[in-house]
Amino acid sequence: AYGMSALPLNLIKGTTSAAYERLENTEDIEEVEQHLLRIKSKCRDGRPLSSRDRRTVQQLEERLRTLRRRERHLESIEKSWWTKFCEAIRPLKIVWGVFFIIVALLFTVSLFLSNLDKALHSAGFDSGFIILGTNLTNPLNMLLPVLQTVFPLDYILITTIVMYFIFTSMAGIRNMGIWFFWIRLYKIRRGKTRPQALLFLCMILLLIVLHTSYMIYSLAPQYVMYGSQKYLVQCTCKTQLAKTGTERPALALVLFAFLSDQCIVTRTYLFLHKFWFFSAAYYFGNWAFIAVFLIGLIVSCCKGKKSVIEGEVDEEDSDMSDDELPVYY
């Protein structure tokens, strides 16, 4: 949910200029060096530094090493052909960002209408908020049954939705890292991610794909339950004519879908129908999904541009990690 807002807005806003960041980094280096000289000047007459000054010197030296690593990375990026290529396709990134945010809003609106329909017309928590039809339709619920009539358009759209969730999820995990409640376990960094973090990332992506197969039930309940099936009922209705007092039969054809032997429901719906607590968990999870998306959208709008070396330099890295810069630099 966070990646659905972070990825499009990052594409639209872009990154800061490497030349501008390098200029700021040079000023920071000069400031730290001057601070170090001021502290070390206290012991020119042979007096030892206080414990507080020694801790300050140690912190400043670590800060200076980090700034110099940033300087090397920024210099390499500023001279690379990849930076020039990214600047050339900047309008294309903006177009993709606008497209992704429109798709994200479409998914969120469809999910909200589906959950609202369950809240208003379902039997409640004990039934898993399952409804046998749709009272508040949404764009995806209307589109998928129509596409199912032309093979394989519905499969193409489902594949596109799954791939969209995977890419946005990877973007969200890369921005946030891997956390255990409030404890940050691992960072996802290009070329410097730990093997344990990669295993966690693969596990999270597998769970996301599994959840997506059931999230389609909320995005397009009609498609998941019945597809394009419609049950044709032929009934005879009698109308009373007030003037003549005679009865005339009227033949009406009513099209509707309902859970019966005539309409074959999918296995996915039967699983959710029999194990209602799974359906209830997905119902509340979808509300949480919408809330996180909205919070992430606000946070992404308020944040400034990302650094051009976002995640490349960390204070925990050693100088040996810069011996081989990434190849595309």
Short mmCIF file of C-alpha atoms in Angstrom, two decimals:
data_model
loop_
_atom_site.label_atom_id
_atom_site.label_comp_id
_atom_site.label_asym_id
_atom_site.label_seq_id
_atom_site.Cartn_x
_atom_site.Cartn_y
_atom_site.Cartn_z
CA ALA A 1 0.00 0.00 0.00
CA TYR A 2 2.84 2.40 0.78
CA GLY A 3 4.63 1.51 -2.46
CA MET A 4 1.50 2.33 -4.48
CA SER A 5 1.93 5.97 -3.42
CA ALA A 6 5.73 6.15 -3.00
CA LEU A 7 6.68 4.77 -6.43
CA PRO A 8 4.51 7.12 -8.57
CA LEU A 9 5.35 10.25 -6.57
CA ASN A 10 9.08 9.45 -6.64
CA LEU A 11 8.87 9.14 -10.42
CA ILE A 12 7.04 12.46 -10.67
CA LYS A 13 9.28 14.41 -8.27
CA GLY A 14 12.54 12.84 -9.42
CA THR A 15 15.85 13.11 -7.55
CA THR A 16 18.05 16.02 -6.60
CA SER A 17 20.88 17.13 -8.86
CA ALA A 18 24.21 15.35 -8.34
CA ALA A 19 26.12 18.62 -8.83
CA TYR A 20 23.99 20.42 -6.23
CA GLU A 21 24.38 17.59 -3.71
CA ARG A 22 28.11 17.50 -4.30
CA LEU A 23 28.37 21.23 -3.61
CA GLU A 24 26.44 20.86 -0.34
CA ASN A 25 28.56 17.85 0.61
CA THR A 26 31.78 19.85 0.03
CA GLU A 27 30.53 22.58 2.34
CA ASP A 28 29.71 19.99 5.01
CA ILE A 29 33.23 18.52 4.71
CA GLU A 30 34.80 21.92 5.19
CA GLU A 31 32.62 22.63 8.21
CA VAL A 32 33.48 19.32 9.89
CA GLU A 33 37.22 19.79 9.19
CA GLN A 34 37.15 23.27 10.75
CA HIS A 35 35.35 21.90 13.80
CA LEU A 36 37.98 19.19 14.18
CA LEU A 37 40.79 21.74 13.94
CA ARG A 38 39.19 23.88 16.65
CA ILE A 39 38.95 20.95 19.06
CA LYS A 40 42.45 19.61 18.34
CA SER A 41 43.94 23.07 18.80
CA LYS A 42 43.14 22.77 22.53
CA CYS A 43 45.93 20.22 23.03
CA ARG A 44 48.74 22.04 21.20
CA ASP A 45 50.39 22.99 24.48
CA GLY A 46 50.61 19.34 25.53
CA ARG A 47 47.41 19.15 27.55
CA PRO A 48 45.28 16.02 26.85
CA LEU A 49 41.75 16.38 25.55
CA SER A 50 38.85 15.82 27.89
CA SER A 51 36.72 12.69 27.54
CA ARG A 52 33.90 14.80 26.10
CA ASP A 53 36.20 16.29 23.45
CA ARG A 54 37.56 12.85 22.57
CA ARG A 55 34.05 11.54 22.00
CA THR A 56 33.29 14.58 19.87
CA VAL A 57 36.45 14.07 17.82
CA GLN A 58 35.56 10.43 17.25
CA GLN A 59 32.05 11.33 16.09
CA LEU A 60 33.36 14.05 13.79
CA GLU A 61 35.92 11.72 12.24
CA GLU A 62 33.21 9.13 11.52
CA ARG A 63 31.06 11.88 10.04
CA LEU A 64 33.99 13.03 7.89
CA ARG A 65 34.58 9.50 6.55
CA THR A 66 30.90 9.24 5.61
CA LEU A 67 30.98 12.62 3.84
CA ARG A 68 34.08 11.65 1.88
CA ARG A 69 32.41 8.42 0.77
CA ARG A 70 29.43 10.49 -0.35
CA GLU A 71 31.84 12.73 -2.25
CA ARG A 72 33.27 9.77 -4.16
CA HIS A 73 29.82 8.42 -5.03
CA LEU A 74 28.50 11.83 -6.10
CA GLU A 75 31.54 12.46 -8.27
CA SER A 76 31.12 9.09 -9.95
CA ILE A 77 27.40 9.63 -10.56
CA GLU A 78 27.92 13.13 -11.91
CA LYS A 79 30.28 11.81 -14.60
CA SER A 80 28.28 8.71 -15.51
CA TRP A 81 26.34 8.20 -18.74
CA TRP A 82 23.44 6.72 -16.72
CA THR A 83 22.74 10.09 -15.12
CA LYS A 84 22.58 11.77 -18.53
CA PHE A 85 20.26 9.03 -19.80
CA CYS A 86 17.92 9.46 -16.78
CA GLU A 87 17.79 13.21 -17.39
CA ALA A 88 16.85 12.58 -21.02
CA ILE A 89 13.91 10.30 -20.15
CA ARG A 90 12.67 12.55 -17.34
CA PRO A 91 9.38 13.40 -19.18
CA LEU A 92 8.70 9.68 -19.65
CA LYS A 93 9.15 9.09 -15.91
CA ILE A 94 6.60 11.80 -15.16
CA VAL A 95 4.10 10.17 -17.55
CA TRP A 96 4.61 6.77 -15.91
CA GLY A 97 4.27 8.34 -12.47
CA VAL A 98 0.93 9.94 -13.37
CA PHE A 99 -0.28 6.66 -14.87
CA PHE A 100 0.72 4.67 -11.76
CA ILE A 101 -1.00 7.09 -9.38
CA ILE A 102 -4.20 6.92 -11.47
CA VAL A 103 -4.10 3.10 -11.33
CA ALA A 104 -3.48 3.26 -7.57
CA LEU A 105 -6.49 5.53 -7.08
CA LEU A 106 -8.59 3.18 -9.26
CA PHE A 107 -7.65 0.20 -7.08
CA THR A 108 -8.29 2.12 -3.88
CA VAL A 109 -11.70 3.39 -5.01
CA SER A 110 -12.71 -0.11 -6.17
CA LEU A 111 -11.59 -1.61 -2.87
CA PHE A 112 -13.43 1.08 -0.88
CA LEU A 113 -16.71 0.57 -2.79
CA SER A 114 -16.47 -3.21 -2.38
CA ASN A 115 -15.84 -2.95 1.37
CA LEU A 116 -18.59 -0.37 1.75
CA ASP A 117 -20.98 -2.71 -0.04
CA LYS A 118 -20.07 -5.50 2.39
CA ALA A 119 -20.48 -3.19 5.38
CA LEU A 120 -23.97 -2.10 4.27
CA HIS A 121 -25.44 -5.27 2.76
CA SER A 122 -23.69 -8.29 4.29
CA ALA A 123 -24.87 -10.39 7.23
CA GLY A 124 -22.02 -9.14 9.39
CA PHE A 125 -18.97 -10.58 11.11
CA ASP A 126 -20.35 -14.09 11.70
CA SER A 127 -20.78 -14.61 7.95
CA GLY A 128 -17.38 -13.16 7.08
CA PHE A 129 -19.03 -10.09 5.49
CA ILE A 130 -19.87 -12.22 2.44
CA ILE A 131 -22.55 -10.99 0.06
CA LEU A 132 -24.12 -13.00 -2.75
CA GLY A 133 -24.20 -10.16 -5.22
CA THR A 134 -23.08 -6.59 -5.76
CA ASN A 135 -25.14 -3.57 -4.79
CA LEU A 136 -22.40 -0.93 -5.16
CA THR A 137 -20.46 -1.72 -8.29
CA ASN A 138 -16.94 -0.55 -9.03
CA PRO A 139 -14.91 -0.10 -12.25
CA LEU A 140 -12.92 -3.34 -12.01
CA ASN A 141 -16.03 -5.35 -11.13
CA MET A 142 -17.69 -4.10 -14.30
CA LEU A 143 -14.63 -4.47 -16.52
CA LEU A 144 -13.44 -8.01 -15.72
CA PRO A 145 -16.71 -9.89 -16.52
CA VAL A 146 -16.84 -8.06 -19.85
CA LEU A 147 -13.23 -8.92 -20.68
CA GLN A 148 -13.85 -12.56 -19.77
CA THR A 149 -16.04 -12.96 -22.82
CA VAL A 150 -12.99 -12.33 -25.04
CA PHE A 151 -10.17 -14.75 -24.22
CA PRO A 152 -7.59 -13.97 -22.83
CA LEU A 153 -8.21 -10.29 -22.00
CA ASP A 154 -9.23 -10.98 -18.40
CA TYR A 155 -6.06 -13.01 -17.79
CA ILE A 156 -3.96 -10.19 -19.22
CA LEU A 157 -5.60 -7.68 -16.86
CA ILE A 158 -5.20 -10.00 -13.85
CA THR A 159 -1.51 -10.52 -14.71
CA THR A 160 -1.06 -6.75 -15.03
CA ILE A 161 -2.65 -6.21 -11.60
CA VAL A 162 -0.39 -8.84 -9.99
CA MET A 163 2.76 -7.40 -11.60
CA TYR A 164 1.71 -3.90 -10.54
CA PHE A 165 1.36 -5.03 -6.92
CA ILE A 166 4.76 -6.75 -7.05
CA PHE A 167 6.60 -3.70 -8.45
CA THR A 168 4.95 -1.25 -6.07
CA SER A 169 5.57 -3.60 -3.14
CA MET A 170 9.27 -3.86 -4.03
CA ALA A 171 9.44 -0.05 -4.19
CA GLY A 172 7.77 0.26 -0.79
CA ILE A 173 10.06 -2.33 0.83
CA ARG A 174 13.13 -0.66 -0.67
CA ASN A 175 12.11 2.70 0.76
CA MET A 176 11.12 1.40 4.21
CA GLY A 177 13.39 -1.59 4.70
CA ILE A 178 12.40 -4.68 6.68
CA TRP A 179 11.07 -4.04 10.19
CA PHE A 180 9.97 -6.11 13.14
CA PHE A 181 7.38 -3.81 14.72
CA TRP A 182 9.46 -0.71 15.62
CA ILE A 183 12.86 -2.43 15.18
CA ARG A 184 14.55 -2.02 11.81
CA LEU A 185 16.16 -5.33 10.87
CA TYR A 186 17.58 -4.79 7.40
CA LYS A 187 17.95 -2.19 4.70
CA ILE A 188 17.43 -2.96 1.03
CA ARG A 189 20.34 -1.34 -0.80
CA ARG A 190 21.61 -1.79 -4.31
CA GLY A 191 24.60 -4.12 -4.28
CA LYS A 192 24.86 -4.10 -0.46
CA THR A 193 21.81 -6.01 0.73
CA ARG A 194 22.50 -8.80 3.18
CA PRO A 195 21.54 -12.38 2.20
CA GLN A 196 19.13 -12.60 5.15
CA ALA A 197 17.36 -9.48 3.90
CA LEU A 198 17.01 -10.98 0.42
CA LEU A 199 15.40 -14.10 1.92
CA PHE A 200 12.96 -11.95 3.88
CA LEU A 201 12.22 -9.96 0.73
CA CYS A 202 11.44 -13.12 -1.28
CA MET A 203 9.19 -14.42 1.51
CA ILE A 204 7.30 -11.12 1.69
CA LEU A 205 6.80 -11.07 -2.10
CA LEU A 206 5.45 -14.64 -2.04
CA LEU A 207 2.95 -13.67 0.66
CA ILE A 208 1.95 -10.61 -1.38
CA VAL A 209 1.27 -12.76 -4.45
CA LEU A 210 -0.77 -15.16 -2.31
CA HIS A 211 -2.78 -12.29 -0.85
CA THR A 212 -3.33 -10.76 -4.29
CA SER A 213 -5.15 -13.90 -5.46
CA TYR A 214 -7.73 -13.28 -2.71
CA MET A 215 -7.65 -9.51 -2.93
CA ILE A 216 -9.21 -9.86 -6.40
CA TYR A 217 -12.32 -11.07 -4.56
CA SER A 218 -12.64 -7.63 -3.01
CA LEU A 219 -11.71 -5.73 -6.16
CA ALA A 220 -14.05 -7.68 -8.46
CA PRO A 221 -16.44 -9.91 -6.44
CA GLN A 222 -18.75 -10.62 -9.39
CA TYR A 223 -15.85 -11.87 -11.51
CA VAL A 224 -14.47 -14.06 -8.70
CA MET A 225 -17.84 -15.59 -7.80
CA TYR A 226 -19.51 -16.15 -11.17
CA GLY A 227 -17.40 -14.65 -13.93
CA SER A 228 -19.66 -13.83 -16.86
CA GLN A 229 -22.39 -16.36 -15.90
CA LYS A 230 -26.01 -15.20 -15.82
CA TYR A 231 -28.96 -17.40 -14.86
CA LEU A 232 -31.96 -17.04 -17.17
CA VAL A 233 -35.32 -17.40 -15.38
CA GLN A 234 -38.58 -17.53 -17.30
CA CYS A 235 -41.66 -16.63 -15.24
CA THR A 236 -45.28 -15.74 -15.94
CA CYS A 237 -46.61 -12.56 -14.39
CA LYS A 238 -50.28 -11.55 -14.29
CA THR A 239 -51.42 -7.98 -14.39
CA GLN A 240 -54.88 -6.87 -13.44
CA LEU A 241 -56.43 -4.32 -15.71
CA ALA A 242 -58.56 -1.95 -13.63
CA LYS A 243 -60.86 -0.86 -16.42
CA THR A 244 -61.92 -4.21 -17.92
CA GLY A 245 -61.35 -6.49 -14.99
CA THR A 246 -59.71 -9.07 -17.29
CA GLU A 247 -56.38 -10.72 -16.78
CA ARG A 248 -53.65 -10.70 -19.40
CA PRO A 249 -50.52 -12.77 -19.00
CA ALA A 250 -47.23 -10.99 -19.46
CA LEU A 251 -44.01 -12.91 -20.10
CA ALA A 252 -40.94 -11.41 -18.45
CA LEU A 253 -37.33 -12.49 -18.74
CA VAL A 254 -35.36 -11.62 -15.63
CA LEU A 255 -31.57 -11.87 -15.58
CA PHE A 256 -29.94 -12.29 -12.23
CA ALA A 257 -27.13 -14.26 -10.55
CA PHE A 258 -27.44 -16.09 -7.26
CA LEU A 259 -25.78 -18.91 -5.31
CA SER A 260 -27.56 -22.05 -6.56
CA ASP A 261 -26.94 -25.24 -8.48
CA GLN A 262 -27.57 -23.47 -11.80
CA CYS A 263 -24.69 -21.00 -11.29
CA ILE A 264 -21.29 -22.58 -10.69
CA VAL A 265 -19.18 -20.58 -8.25
CA THR A 266 -15.40 -20.56 -8.28
CA ARG A 267 -13.22 -22.52 -5.86
CA THR A 268 -11.80 -19.29 -4.45
CA TYR A 269 -15.23 -18.07 -3.40
CA LEU A 270 -16.14 -21.45 -1.90
CA PHE A 271 -12.99 -21.35 0.22
CA LEU A 272 -13.87 -17.92 1.60
CA HIS A 273 -17.52 -18.91 2.03
CA LYS A 274 -16.77 -22.06 4.04
CA PHE A 275 -14.01 -20.52 6.17
CA TRP A 276 -15.74 -17.25 7.01
CA PHE A 277 -13.01 -16.10 9.42
CA PHE A 278 -10.57 -15.80 6.49
CA SER A 279 -13.06 -13.60 4.68
CA ALA A 280 -13.52 -11.46 7.81
CA ALA A 281 -9.74 -11.10 8.17
CA TYR A 282 -9.45 -9.96 4.55
CA TYR A 283 -12.31 -7.52 5.07
CA PHE A 284 -10.57 -5.72 7.93
CA GLY A 285 -7.23 -6.07 6.17
CA ASN A 286 -8.63 -4.21 3.18
CA TRP A 287 -9.66 -1.30 5.40
CA ALA A 288 -6.12 -1.26 6.81
CA PHE A 289 -4.78 -1.35 3.24
CA ILE A 290 -6.82 1.75 2.31
CA ALA A 291 -5.71 3.57 5.48
CA VAL A 292 -2.02 2.82 4.88
CA PHE A 293 -2.31 3.94 1.25
CA LEU A 294 -3.80 7.28 2.27
CA ILE A 295 -1.18 7.81 4.99
CA GLY A 296 1.59 6.88 2.56
CA LEU A 297 0.16 9.26 -0.03
CA ILE A 298 0.25 12.16 2.45
CA VAL A 299 3.79 11.28 3.61
CA SER A 300 5.06 10.93 0.03
CA CYS A 301 3.53 14.29 -0.93
CA CYS A 302 5.13 16.05 2.05
CA LYS A 303 8.59 14.54 1.55
CA GLY A 304 11.05 16.34 -0.67
CA LYS A 305 13.06 14.93 -3.54
CA LYS A 306 15.10 11.82 -2.89
CA SER A 307 18.87 12.00 -2.87
CA VAL A 308 20.55 10.81 -6.05
CA ILE A 309 22.56 8.36 -3.90
CA GLU A 310 19.65 7.30 -1.70
CA GLY A 311 20.70 4.20 0.24
CA GLU A 312 24.15 4.00 -1.36
CA VAL A 313 26.13 5.40 1.57
CA ASP A 314 25.64 4.39 5.20
CA GLU A 315 27.63 5.27 8.30
CA GLU A 316 28.04 1.56 9.04
CA ASP A 317 29.84 1.00 5.73
CA SER A 318 33.61 0.80 5.66
CA ASP A 319 35.90 2.54 3.19
CA MET A 320 36.55 -0.87 1.60
CA SER A 321 32.97 -0.91 0.33
CA ASP A 322 33.81 1.91 -2.10
CA ASP A 323 36.66 0.03 -3.78
CA GLU A 324 34.30 -1.22 -6.47
CA LEU A 325 31.50 1.16 -7.33
CA PRO A 326 28.45 -0.21 -9.17
CA VAL A 327 29.10 -1.02 -12.81
CA TYR A 328 26.48 1.31 -14.27
CA TYR A 329 28.31 4.27 -12.76
#
